[in-house]
Coordinates of C-alpha atoms in Angstrom, one line a residue:
M14 CA -48.8 54.7 -114.3
Y15 CA -45.4 52.8 -114.7
P16 CA -45.0 53.8 -118.4
F17 CA -45.6 57.4 -117.4
F18 CA -42.7 57.3 -114.8
G19 CA -40.5 55.6 -117.3
V20 CA -41.1 58.3 -119.9
L21 CA -40.5 61.0 -117.2
L22 CA -37.2 59.4 -116.2
L23 CA -36.1 59.2 -119.8
I24 CA -36.9 62.9 -120.3
L25 CA -35.0 63.9 -117.2
L26 CA -32.0 61.7 -118.3
I27 CA -32.0 63.4 -121.7
L28 CA -32.1 66.9 -120.2
A29 CA -29.3 66.0 -117.8
C30 CA -27.1 64.8 -120.7
I31 CA -27.9 68.0 -122.7
H32 CA -27.0 70.1 -119.6
C33 CA -23.7 68.3 -119.1
Y34 CA -22.8 68.6 -122.8
R35 CA -23.6 72.3 -122.9
R36 CA -21.6 72.9 -119.7
R37 CA -18.5 71.1 -121.1
C38 CA -18.8 73.1 -124.3
I39 CA -18.9 76.4 -122.5
I40 CA -15.9 75.4 -120.3
K41 CA -13.9 74.4 -123.4
K42 CA -14.8 77.6 -125.2
I43 CA -13.6 79.8 -122.4
K44 CA -10.4 77.8 -121.9
C45 CA -9.6 78.1 -125.6
M46 CA -9.7 82.0 -125.4
T47 CA -6.6 84.0 -124.8
K48 CA -6.3 86.4 -121.8
E49 CA -6.5 89.4 -124.2
E50 CA -9.7 88.0 -125.8
K51 CA -11.3 87.4 -122.4
C52 CA -10.4 90.9 -121.1
K53 CA -11.8 92.5 -124.2
K54 CA -15.0 90.6 -124.1
L55 CA -15.6 91.0 -120.4
N56 CA -15.0 94.8 -120.5
T57 CA -17.4 95.0 -123.4
L58 CA -20.0 93.1 -121.4
I59 CA -19.7 95.1 -118.2
K60 CA -19.2 98.6 -119.6
P61 CA -22.9 99.3 -119.9
F62 CA -23.2 98.6 -116.1
G63 CA -20.5 101.3 -115.4
Y64 CA -17.6 99.0 -114.6
C65 CA -14.3 97.8 -116.0
Y66 CA -12.1 94.8 -115.1
D67 CA -8.5 95.0 -113.9
H68 CA -7.0 91.5 -114.7
C69 CA -3.7 92.3 -112.9
Q70 CA -5.5 92.5 -109.5
D71 CA -8.6 90.5 -110.4
I72 CA -10.9 93.3 -109.4
F73 CA -13.7 95.4 -110.8
S74 CA -13.8 99.2 -110.7
S75 CA -16.0 102.0 -111.9
T76 CA -15.4 103.8 -115.1
L77 CA -15.1 107.6 -115.3
H78 CA -18.5 108.1 -117.0
P79 CA -20.9 105.4 -115.7
W80 CA -24.6 105.7 -115.7
Q81 CA -24.5 106.1 -111.9
R82 CA -23.0 109.5 -112.3
E83 CA -26.4 111.0 -113.3
F84 CA -28.0 110.3 -110.0
G85 CA -25.7 111.9 -107.4
Y86 CA -25.7 110.8 -103.8
G87 CA -27.4 111.5 -100.5
W88 CA -27.8 110.1 -97.0
I89 CA -30.9 108.2 -97.9
Y90 CA -28.9 105.9 -100.2
D91 CA -26.7 104.8 -97.3
R92 CA -29.8 104.2 -95.2
L93 CA -31.4 102.0 -97.9
A94 CA -28.2 100.2 -98.8
P95 CA -29.1 96.9 -97.0
H96 CA -32.2 96.5 -99.2
A97 CA -29.7 96.2 -102.1
Q98 CA -27.7 93.5 -100.3
M99 CA -25.1 96.0 -99.1
V100 CA -23.6 95.7 -95.6
I101 CA -21.2 98.6 -95.5
D102 CA -19.5 101.1 -93.2
C103 CA -19.7 104.7 -94.5
H104 CA -18.2 108.0 -93.5
P105 CA -19.6 111.2 -95.1
V106 CA -17.6 114.4 -94.9
Y107 CA -19.4 117.7 -95.6
F108 CA -17.7 121.0 -96.1
N109 CA -18.3 124.4 -97.8
Y110 CA -16.0 125.6 -100.6
K111 CA -16.5 128.3 -103.2
G112 CA -20.2 129.0 -102.3
R113 CA -21.2 125.3 -102.4
T114 CA -21.5 122.4 -99.9
W115 CA -19.4 119.4 -100.9
L116 CA -19.6 115.8 -99.9
I117 CA -16.7 113.4 -99.9
E118 CA -17.7 110.0 -98.6
F119 CA -15.9 106.7 -98.0
W120 CA -17.4 103.2 -98.0
K121 CA -16.2 99.7 -97.3
G122 CA -17.9 96.4 -96.8
Q123 CA -19.9 93.7 -98.5
Y124 CA -21.8 94.5 -101.8
G125 CA -23.8 91.3 -102.5
I126 CA -21.1 88.7 -103.4
N127 CA -18.4 91.4 -103.6
T128 CA -16.0 92.7 -101.0
G129 CA -15.3 96.3 -101.9
G130 CA -14.5 100.0 -101.1
E131 CA -15.4 103.3 -102.6
I132 CA -14.5 107.0 -102.5
G133 CA -17.1 109.4 -103.9
I134 CA -17.0 113.2 -104.5
Y135 CA -20.2 115.3 -104.8
K136 CA -21.4 118.8 -104.4
A137 CA -24.6 120.9 -104.1
D138 CA -25.6 123.9 -106.1
E139 CA -25.4 126.1 -103.0
I140 CA -24.5 126.2 -99.3
I141 CA -26.6 123.6 -97.5
S142 CA -27.1 124.1 -93.8
P143 CA -26.1 121.1 -91.6
S144 CA -29.7 120.4 -90.6
K145 CA -30.7 119.9 -94.3
R146 CA -27.7 118.0 -95.5
K147 CA -29.4 114.6 -95.0
F148 CA -32.3 115.6 -97.2
E149 CA -30.1 116.8 -100.1
I150 CA -29.1 114.8 -103.2
F151 CA -25.6 116.0 -104.1
K152 CA -24.5 115.9 -107.7
A153 CA -21.4 114.2 -109.0
I154 CA -18.6 116.7 -109.8
S155 CA -17.6 117.5 -113.4
D156 CA -14.5 116.3 -115.3
R157 CA -12.7 119.5 -114.7
E158 CA -13.2 119.2 -111.0
L159 CA -11.8 115.6 -110.7
L160 CA -9.4 115.1 -107.8
M161 CA -6.4 112.7 -107.7
L162 CA -7.7 109.8 -105.5
S163 CA -5.7 106.8 -104.2
M164 CA -7.0 103.9 -102.2
K165 CA -5.6 100.7 -100.8
L166 CA -8.3 98.3 -99.6
K167 CA -7.2 95.7 -97.0
H168 CA -8.7 92.7 -95.3
H169 CA -7.1 91.9 -92.0
G170 CA -4.0 93.7 -93.3
H171 CA -3.9 91.8 -96.6
V172 CA -4.1 94.1 -99.6
I173 CA -7.1 93.4 -101.8
A174 CA -6.7 96.3 -104.3
R175 CA -4.6 99.3 -105.0
L176 CA -5.9 102.1 -107.3
S177 CA -4.8 105.7 -108.0
R178 CA -6.2 108.0 -110.6
P179 CA -8.1 111.3 -111.1
H180 CA -11.8 110.4 -110.4
W181 CA -15.0 111.4 -108.8
W182 CA -16.0 107.8 -107.8
L183 CA -13.0 105.5 -107.2
T184 CA -14.1 101.9 -106.5
A185 CA -12.7 98.4 -106.1
F186 CA -14.7 95.2 -105.9
Q187 CA -13.4 91.7 -105.4
M188 CA -16.0 89.2 -106.6
G189 CA -16.7 86.0 -104.8
S190 CA -15.4 86.9 -101.4
I191 CA -17.2 87.6 -98.1
S192 CA -16.0 90.2 -95.5
K193 CA -17.3 91.9 -92.5
P194 CA -17.0 95.7 -92.8
R195 CA -15.1 95.9 -89.5
D196 CA -12.5 93.5 -90.9
L197 CA -11.7 95.9 -93.8
S198 CA -9.6 99.1 -93.8
M199 CA -8.8 101.6 -96.5
D200 CA -5.7 103.8 -96.9
I201 CA -6.9 106.8 -98.7
S202 CA -5.1 109.8 -100.3
I203 CA -6.8 112.9 -101.8
T204 CA -4.9 115.7 -103.5
F205 CA -6.7 119.0 -103.6
P206 CA -6.3 121.9 -106.1
D207 CA -5.6 124.6 -103.4
Y208 CA -5.2 125.1 -99.7
D209 CA -8.6 126.6 -99.3
M210 CA -10.3 123.4 -100.4
L211 CA -7.8 121.3 -98.3
N212 CA -8.5 123.3 -95.2
A213 CA -12.3 123.2 -95.7
F214 CA -12.1 119.4 -96.1
T215 CA -10.0 118.9 -92.9
D216 CA -12.4 121.1 -91.0
G217 CA -15.2 118.8 -92.3
L218 CA -13.2 115.8 -91.1
E219 CA -13.0 117.2 -87.6
Q220 CA -16.7 118.0 -87.6
S221 CA -17.5 114.5 -88.7
E222 CA -15.6 113.1 -85.7
F223 CA -13.0 111.3 -87.9
P224 CA -10.2 110.2 -85.6
P225 CA -7.5 112.9 -85.8
E226 CA -4.7 110.4 -85.3
T227 CA -5.7 108.5 -88.5
Y228 CA -5.0 111.3 -91.0
F229 CA -2.1 113.6 -91.9
I230 CA -1.4 116.4 -94.4
N231 CA 1.5 116.6 -96.8
G232 CA 1.3 119.6 -99.0
L233 CA -2.0 119.6 -100.8
T234 CA -2.6 115.9 -100.1
V235 CA -4.5 114.4 -97.2
S236 CA -3.8 110.8 -96.3
L237 CA -6.1 108.9 -94.0
N238 CA -7.0 105.5 -92.8
F239 CA -10.7 104.5 -92.8
C240 CA -10.9 101.7 -90.3
T241 CA -13.7 102.3 -87.9
C242 CA -17.1 103.7 -88.6
S243 CA -18.1 106.5 -86.3
T244 CA -21.4 107.1 -88.0
C245 CA -22.7 103.5 -88.2
S246 CA -24.4 103.0 -84.9
C247 CA -27.8 101.4 -85.2
N248 CA -30.6 99.9 -83.1
W249 CA -31.1 96.2 -82.4
F250 CA -33.7 95.7 -85.2
R251 CA -31.3 97.1 -87.9
R252 CA -28.4 95.0 -86.6
C253 CA -30.6 91.9 -86.9
Y254 CA -31.6 92.9 -90.5
L255 CA -27.9 93.5 -91.4
A256 CA -27.0 90.1 -90.1
Y257 CA -29.8 88.5 -92.2
V258 CA -28.6 90.4 -95.3
Q259 CA -25.0 89.2 -94.7
W260 CA -26.2 85.7 -94.3
K261 CA -27.9 85.9 -97.7
N262 CA -24.8 87.4 -99.2
R263 CA -22.8 84.4 -97.9
C264 CA -25.3 82.0 -99.4
F265 CA -25.2 83.6 -102.8
C266 CA -21.4 83.8 -102.7
R267 CA -21.1 80.1 -102.1
L268 CA -23.7 79.4 -104.9
F269 CA -21.6 81.6 -107.2
L270 CA -18.4 79.8 -106.4
C271 CA -20.1 76.4 -106.7
L272 CA -21.7 77.2 -110.1
T273 CA -18.4 78.6 -111.5
R274 CA -16.3 75.9 -109.8
P275 CA -14.3 74.9 -113.0
F276 CA -12.5 78.3 -112.8
S277 CA -10.6 80.2 -110.2
I278 CA -10.3 83.9 -111.3
S279 CA -13.2 86.3 -111.7
M280 CA -12.7 86.9 -115.4
D281 CA -13.2 83.2 -116.3
R282 CA -16.0 82.8 -113.7
I283 CA -18.0 85.8 -115.1
L284 CA -17.6 84.7 -118.8
Y285 CA -18.7 81.2 -117.9
L286 CA -21.8 82.6 -116.0
Y287 CA -22.6 84.9 -118.9
E288 CA -22.7 81.9 -121.3
Y289 CA -24.3 79.5 -118.8
A290 CA -26.9 81.8 -117.0
P291 CA -27.1 85.3 -118.5
F292 CA -29.8 86.4 -116.0
A293 CA -27.4 85.7 -113.1
F294 CA -24.7 87.7 -114.9
R295 CA -27.0 90.7 -115.2
K296 CA -27.9 90.4 -111.5
M297 CA -24.3 90.6 -110.3
F298 CA -23.6 93.9 -112.0
T299 CA -26.5 95.9 -110.6
I300 CA -24.4 97.3 -107.7
H301 CA -26.0 100.6 -106.7
S302 CA -29.0 100.1 -109.0
Y303 CA -31.3 100.3 -106.0
K304 CA -30.0 103.8 -105.3
A305 CA -30.6 104.9 -108.9
S306 CA -34.2 103.5 -108.8
K307 CA -35.0 105.4 -105.6
R308 CA -33.7 108.6 -107.3
K309 CA -36.0 108.0 -110.3
G310 CA -38.8 107.5 -107.8
Y311 CA -39.7 103.8 -108.8

């Protein structure tokens, strides 16, 4: 019996030494890379997941043509979001324009181990009555219909991210941070192609009970502050489940920060994790994958 334990301890010691050596080699490899090399490699790795990295702000954002664009959006995705580790506030705005019902929606909150915010623009193929809108999957708009979107995501007033570009799904995710949705706010600006669409959208804002004092119009641009969630009321059971999901997010976030402790910025942390634990790397970039799987019917 004693020789067996001696052999077992020797094997464990050898494995521990191999682990430490491999870890030091990975850390050294990443530290020897230039910032340009790191950015290039990271963007190559995450492009298939539909994201790009902004090293100036240390955030991740969606590309213009990600795979998520094929699956559109609907109310059911918001309802099922907690099952994909998302604890978020959302505010959909429906309006009719040029014979179609459009959906412009705002989100903010916790996405797994990411604090983030989103603006999405979708439309249906026809006019959808208010009673049927929750059952409709709206399609993402085309490139020629892109709107100029701007967002400033803040946590307790501190700016996390600033983005401004023509898009259909503008997003910003800060990896390795935990936030409660109510502690976040988003300053949003949307520029419309004409006054008919602008007026239709503002009518939709009023019908969605968006606080009128939190938005204003300047020409063809609507600027608003998404702070409170007027559509996020839920029962006791759902509140408990959301608290449980947020607790898991906090645990995984601490684990992520612990595993990548030699580094302080997301770019280095992710490259280290890619080399050290590829399966964990893939898991982190499956934001919204649950929505897509429901659309496919899995």
